[in-house]
Short mmCIF file of C-alpha atoms and ligand atoms in Angstrom, two decimals:
data_model
loop_
_atom_site.label_atom_id
_atom_site.label_comp_id
_atom_site.label_asym_id
_atom_site.label_seq_id
_atom_site.Cartn_x
_atom_site.Cartn_y
_atom_site.Cartn_z
CA MET A 1 -45.08 0.84 -26.49
CA GLY A 2 -46.55 4.07 -27.87
CA THR A 3 -44.81 6.27 -30.40
CA ARG A 4 -42.49 9.02 -29.25
CA GLY A 5 -43.62 12.62 -29.46
CA ARG A 6 -41.98 15.19 -31.68
CA LEU A 7 -39.74 18.05 -30.61
CA ILE A 8 -40.58 21.39 -32.22
CA THR A 9 -38.47 24.44 -31.40
CA LEU A 10 -38.90 28.17 -32.07
CA GLU A 11 -35.80 30.26 -32.64
CA GLY A 12 -34.80 33.77 -33.64
CA GLY A 13 -33.15 36.96 -32.47
CA GLU A 14 -34.51 39.46 -29.95
CA GLY A 15 -38.01 40.80 -30.63
CA ALA A 16 -38.93 38.13 -33.20
CA GLY A 17 -42.28 37.32 -31.54
CA LYS A 18 -41.48 33.69 -30.82
CA SER A 19 -43.24 33.62 -27.50
CA THR A 20 -46.57 34.64 -29.10
CA GLN A 21 -46.14 32.10 -31.88
CA THR A 22 -45.33 29.32 -29.42
CA ALA A 23 -49.03 29.48 -28.51
CA THR A 24 -49.95 29.18 -32.20
CA VAL A 25 -47.97 25.95 -32.47
CA VAL A 26 -49.43 24.53 -29.25
CA ASP A 27 -53.02 25.35 -30.37
CA TRP A 28 -52.45 23.81 -33.79
CA LEU A 29 -51.15 20.55 -32.34
CA GLN A 30 -53.86 20.33 -29.67
CA GLY A 31 -56.45 20.98 -32.38
CA ARG A 32 -55.22 17.77 -34.01
CA GLY A 33 -55.65 15.80 -30.81
CA ARG A 34 -52.00 15.80 -29.77
CA ARG A 35 -50.91 16.00 -26.15
CA VAL A 36 -48.47 18.90 -25.94
CA LEU A 37 -45.89 20.08 -23.44
CA ARG A 38 -44.87 23.74 -23.76
CA THR A 39 -41.48 24.72 -22.41
CA ARG A 40 -38.60 27.16 -22.90
CA GLU A 41 -34.86 27.67 -22.62
CA PRO A 42 -32.89 28.60 -20.72
CA GLY A 43 -35.17 26.96 -18.17
CA GLY A 44 -37.94 24.40 -18.34
CA SER A 45 -37.28 22.45 -15.12
CA PRO A 46 -36.86 23.77 -11.55
CA LEU A 47 -33.06 23.42 -11.66
CA ALA A 48 -32.84 24.82 -15.19
CA GLU A 49 -35.03 27.81 -14.21
CA ALA A 50 -32.65 28.53 -11.31
CA ILE A 51 -29.74 28.52 -13.77
CA ARG A 52 -31.77 30.81 -16.08
CA ALA A 53 -31.91 33.46 -13.36
CA LEU A 54 -28.12 33.24 -13.03
CA VAL A 55 -27.27 33.37 -16.72
CA LEU A 56 -29.69 36.15 -17.69
CA GLY A 57 -28.83 38.25 -14.63
CA GLN A 58 -26.55 41.26 -14.49
CA TRP A 59 -23.30 40.70 -12.59
CA ASP A 60 -20.86 43.48 -11.65
CA GLU A 61 -17.93 41.13 -12.33
CA GLY A 62 -19.26 40.48 -15.85
CA VAL A 63 -20.14 37.12 -17.43
CA THR A 64 -17.51 35.62 -19.71
CA PRO A 65 -18.59 33.85 -22.91
CA GLN A 66 -17.27 30.61 -21.39
CA THR A 67 -19.38 30.98 -18.25
CA GLU A 68 -22.41 31.83 -20.35
CA LEU A 69 -21.88 28.81 -22.61
CA LEU A 70 -21.50 26.35 -19.75
CA LEU A 71 -24.53 27.69 -17.88
CA MET A 72 -26.68 27.43 -21.02
CA PHE A 73 -25.64 23.81 -21.48
CA ALA A 74 -25.95 23.02 -17.76
CA ALA A 75 -29.54 24.30 -17.89
CA ARG A 76 -30.18 22.31 -21.06
CA ALA A 77 -28.85 19.08 -19.53
CA ALA A 78 -31.28 19.41 -16.63
CA HIS A 79 -34.15 20.40 -18.91
CA VAL A 80 -33.65 17.49 -21.30
CA ALA A 81 -33.38 14.94 -18.49
CA ALA A 82 -36.19 16.21 -16.27
CA THR A 83 -38.71 17.56 -18.77
CA ILE A 84 -38.14 16.95 -22.47
CA GLU A 85 -37.13 13.28 -22.64
CA PRO A 86 -39.86 12.07 -20.26
CA ALA A 87 -42.52 13.95 -22.25
CA LEU A 88 -41.33 12.61 -25.60
CA ALA A 89 -41.23 9.10 -24.12
CA ARG A 90 -44.85 9.51 -22.94
CA GLY A 91 -45.75 10.32 -26.55
CA GLU A 92 -46.30 14.04 -26.00
CA ASP A 93 -45.16 16.61 -28.51
CA VAL A 94 -42.78 19.15 -26.97
CA VAL A 95 -42.88 22.77 -28.11
CA CYS A 96 -39.82 24.65 -26.89
CA ASP A 97 -39.21 28.41 -27.06
CA ARG A 98 -35.45 28.34 -27.93
CA PHE A 99 -33.22 25.27 -27.78
CA ILE A 100 -29.85 24.06 -29.09
CA ASP A 101 -29.79 26.38 -32.13
CA ALA A 102 -29.75 29.38 -29.78
CA SER A 103 -26.40 28.21 -28.42
CA TRP A 104 -24.96 27.90 -31.92
CA ALA A 105 -26.29 31.35 -32.87
CA TYR A 106 -25.64 33.32 -29.64
CA GLN A 107 -22.61 31.63 -28.07
CA GLY A 108 -21.14 30.40 -31.37
CA ALA A 109 -21.80 33.06 -34.02
CA GLY A 110 -22.52 35.88 -31.54
CA ARG A 111 -19.77 35.41 -28.93
CA GLY A 112 -17.34 33.68 -31.29
CA LEU A 113 -16.89 30.48 -29.28
CA ASP A 114 -15.37 27.51 -31.06
CA ASP A 115 -17.56 25.16 -33.12
CA GLY A 116 -15.65 22.11 -31.91
CA VAL A 117 -16.38 22.96 -28.28
CA LEU A 118 -20.05 23.55 -29.05
CA GLY A 119 -20.26 20.26 -30.91
CA THR A 120 -18.75 18.39 -27.96
CA LEU A 121 -21.22 19.94 -25.52
CA GLU A 122 -24.09 19.26 -27.90
CA THR A 123 -23.18 15.57 -28.03
CA LEU A 124 -22.65 15.38 -24.28
CA VAL A 125 -25.99 16.98 -23.42
CA LEU A 126 -28.28 15.85 -26.24
CA GLY A 127 -26.86 12.52 -27.33
CA ARG A 128 -28.87 11.85 -30.47
CA LEU A 129 -31.79 14.10 -29.57
CA ARG A 130 -32.40 16.86 -32.13
CA PRO A 131 -35.50 18.95 -32.93
CA ASP A 132 -37.80 17.37 -35.52
CA LEU A 133 -38.73 20.85 -36.73
CA VAL A 134 -37.12 24.24 -36.10
CA LEU A 135 -39.19 27.36 -36.84
CA LEU A 136 -36.74 30.19 -37.39
CA PHE A 137 -38.29 33.65 -36.95
CA ASP A 138 -36.08 35.84 -39.07
CA LEU A 139 -36.05 39.62 -39.06
CA PRO A 140 -33.61 42.50 -39.49
CA PRO A 141 -31.82 43.00 -36.15
CA ASP A 142 -32.57 46.73 -36.00
CA ILE A 143 -36.32 45.99 -36.06
CA GLY A 144 -35.93 43.20 -33.52
CA LEU A 145 -33.87 45.26 -31.09
CA ALA A 146 -36.30 48.21 -31.36
CA ARG A 147 -39.20 45.86 -30.51
CA ALA A 148 -37.30 44.30 -27.63
CA HIS A 149 -36.40 47.70 -26.20
CA ARG A 150 -40.02 48.88 -26.44
CA ARG A 151 -41.04 45.78 -24.49
CA GLY A 152 -38.24 46.71 -22.07
CA LYS A 153 -37.55 43.41 -20.23
CA GLY A 154 -33.88 44.24 -20.37
CA ASN A 155 -31.94 40.98 -19.94
CA ARG A 156 -28.23 40.98 -20.78
CA PHE A 157 -28.82 39.97 -24.41
CA GLU A 158 -31.23 42.78 -25.21
CA ALA A 159 -28.42 45.19 -24.29
CA GLU A 160 -26.22 43.74 -27.07
CA ASP A 161 -25.53 45.89 -30.10
CA LEU A 162 -26.53 45.61 -33.73
CA ALA A 163 -23.26 43.92 -34.73
CA PHE A 164 -23.87 41.13 -32.21
CA MET A 165 -27.48 40.61 -33.32
CA THR A 166 -26.37 40.61 -36.97
CA ARG A 167 -23.95 37.77 -36.24
CA VAL A 168 -26.71 35.90 -34.39
CA ARG A 169 -29.01 36.26 -37.39
CA GLN A 170 -26.35 35.02 -39.78
CA GLY A 171 -25.60 32.10 -37.46
CA TYR A 172 -29.24 31.02 -37.43
CA ARG A 173 -29.66 31.45 -41.19
CA ALA A 174 -26.54 29.42 -41.95
CA ARG A 175 -27.96 26.53 -39.93
CA ALA A 176 -31.35 26.78 -41.66
CA ASP A 177 -29.72 26.90 -45.11
CA ALA A 178 -27.70 23.77 -44.36
CA ASP A 179 -30.75 21.63 -43.48
CA GLU A 180 -33.91 22.66 -45.29
CA ASP A 181 -35.83 19.54 -44.23
CA ARG A 182 -35.66 20.33 -40.53
CA TYR A 183 -35.74 24.14 -40.60
CA ALA A 184 -38.45 26.54 -41.77
CA LEU A 185 -37.62 30.21 -42.19
CA ILE A 186 -40.46 32.55 -41.25
CA ASP A 187 -40.54 36.28 -42.01
CA ALA A 188 -40.99 37.76 -38.54
CA ALA A 189 -41.04 41.36 -39.76
CA ALA A 190 -44.62 40.80 -41.03
CA ALA A 191 -47.71 41.67 -38.97
CA PRO A 192 -48.50 39.17 -36.16
CA ASP A 193 -51.55 37.64 -37.89
CA GLN A 194 -49.54 37.11 -41.08
CA VAL A 195 -46.75 35.49 -39.07
CA ARG A 196 -49.36 33.24 -37.41
CA ASP A 197 -50.72 32.19 -40.83
CA ALA A 198 -47.20 31.44 -42.05
CA VAL A 199 -46.60 29.28 -38.97
CA ARG A 200 -49.81 27.32 -39.59
CA ARG A 201 -48.86 26.77 -43.24
CA VAL A 202 -45.48 25.37 -42.23
CA LEU A 203 -47.10 23.03 -39.72
CA GLU A 204 -49.62 21.79 -42.33
CA GLN A 205 -46.78 21.06 -44.74
CA ARG A 206 -44.24 19.56 -42.35
CA LEU A 207 -46.13 17.69 -39.64
P1 TYD B 301 -35.65 35.49 -23.00
O1 TYD B 301 -36.09 36.57 -22.11
O2 TYD B 301 -36.32 34.16 -22.93
O3 TYD B 301 -35.62 36.05 -24.46
P2 TYD B 301 -36.56 35.81 -25.68
O4 TYD B 301 -37.92 36.28 -25.25
O5 TYD B 301 -35.91 36.67 -26.71
O6 TYD B 301 -36.49 34.34 -26.00
O7 TYD B 301 -34.10 35.33 -22.82
C1 TYD B 301 -33.39 34.29 -23.33
C2 TYD B 301 -32.08 34.83 -23.81
O8 TYD B 301 -31.08 33.83 -23.73
C3 TYD B 301 -32.13 35.29 -25.25
O9 TYD B 301 -31.61 36.57 -25.34
C4 TYD B 301 -31.20 34.34 -25.98
C5 TYD B 301 -30.33 33.76 -24.90
N1 TYD B 301 -29.91 32.37 -25.14
C6 TYD B 301 -28.59 32.09 -25.47
O10 TYD B 301 -27.78 33.02 -25.59
N2 TYD B 301 -28.19 30.81 -25.66
C7 TYD B 301 -29.04 29.76 -25.52
O11 TYD B 301 -28.65 28.59 -25.69
C8 TYD B 301 -30.41 30.04 -25.16
C9 TYD B 301 -31.39 28.92 -25.00
C10 TYD B 301 -30.79 31.36 -24.99
#
């Protein structure tokens, strides 16, 4: 039996440049001869992508925090079963643009949902699976929101205010502070090529 792949996730608030840096991580791993699967959340399997359209969409009736939480975890359950676990079992490294930490930061710290409930869903959906390395792209929320608005994709989260994004940032940073072995904090306010160099340095040190 071959060795399992590693799960590497990229996290951060709106406008942190994660999607660009996901390619940096993939290139770095492939350059070292690894087989890599690139994926994202919410989404990453056909069923999970269908749920993504629902949870990021605008609904006249509104979306309660509870609905949002359950859809995020429903998508994750499908994604883990259909995409992530099989790839790790085949020995591929999985690079995922957002994962479980986004639920702790957005639904937990951002929406104020209960830690106990999140922990129960985490155990239900992930079992013992956790990222081997989390790259946290940290930047002041005013800069992030300004970038996101310039890009103008306009999902429900980009319409959130500064107070919400400040709570999200604090939520992410608290998780990174509590587990320095698994998390790496990256200054995402820097220029893109500097951020890319910082990402490569972290990968050299940690993988
Ligand atoms: P996306 O357009 O992929 O945003 P980004 O480019 O910033 O990653 O939209 C994903 C949104 O979903 C993002 O605003 C964060 C949110 N989200 C949660 O609230 N909880 C979660 O568990 C996940 C995975 C994402």
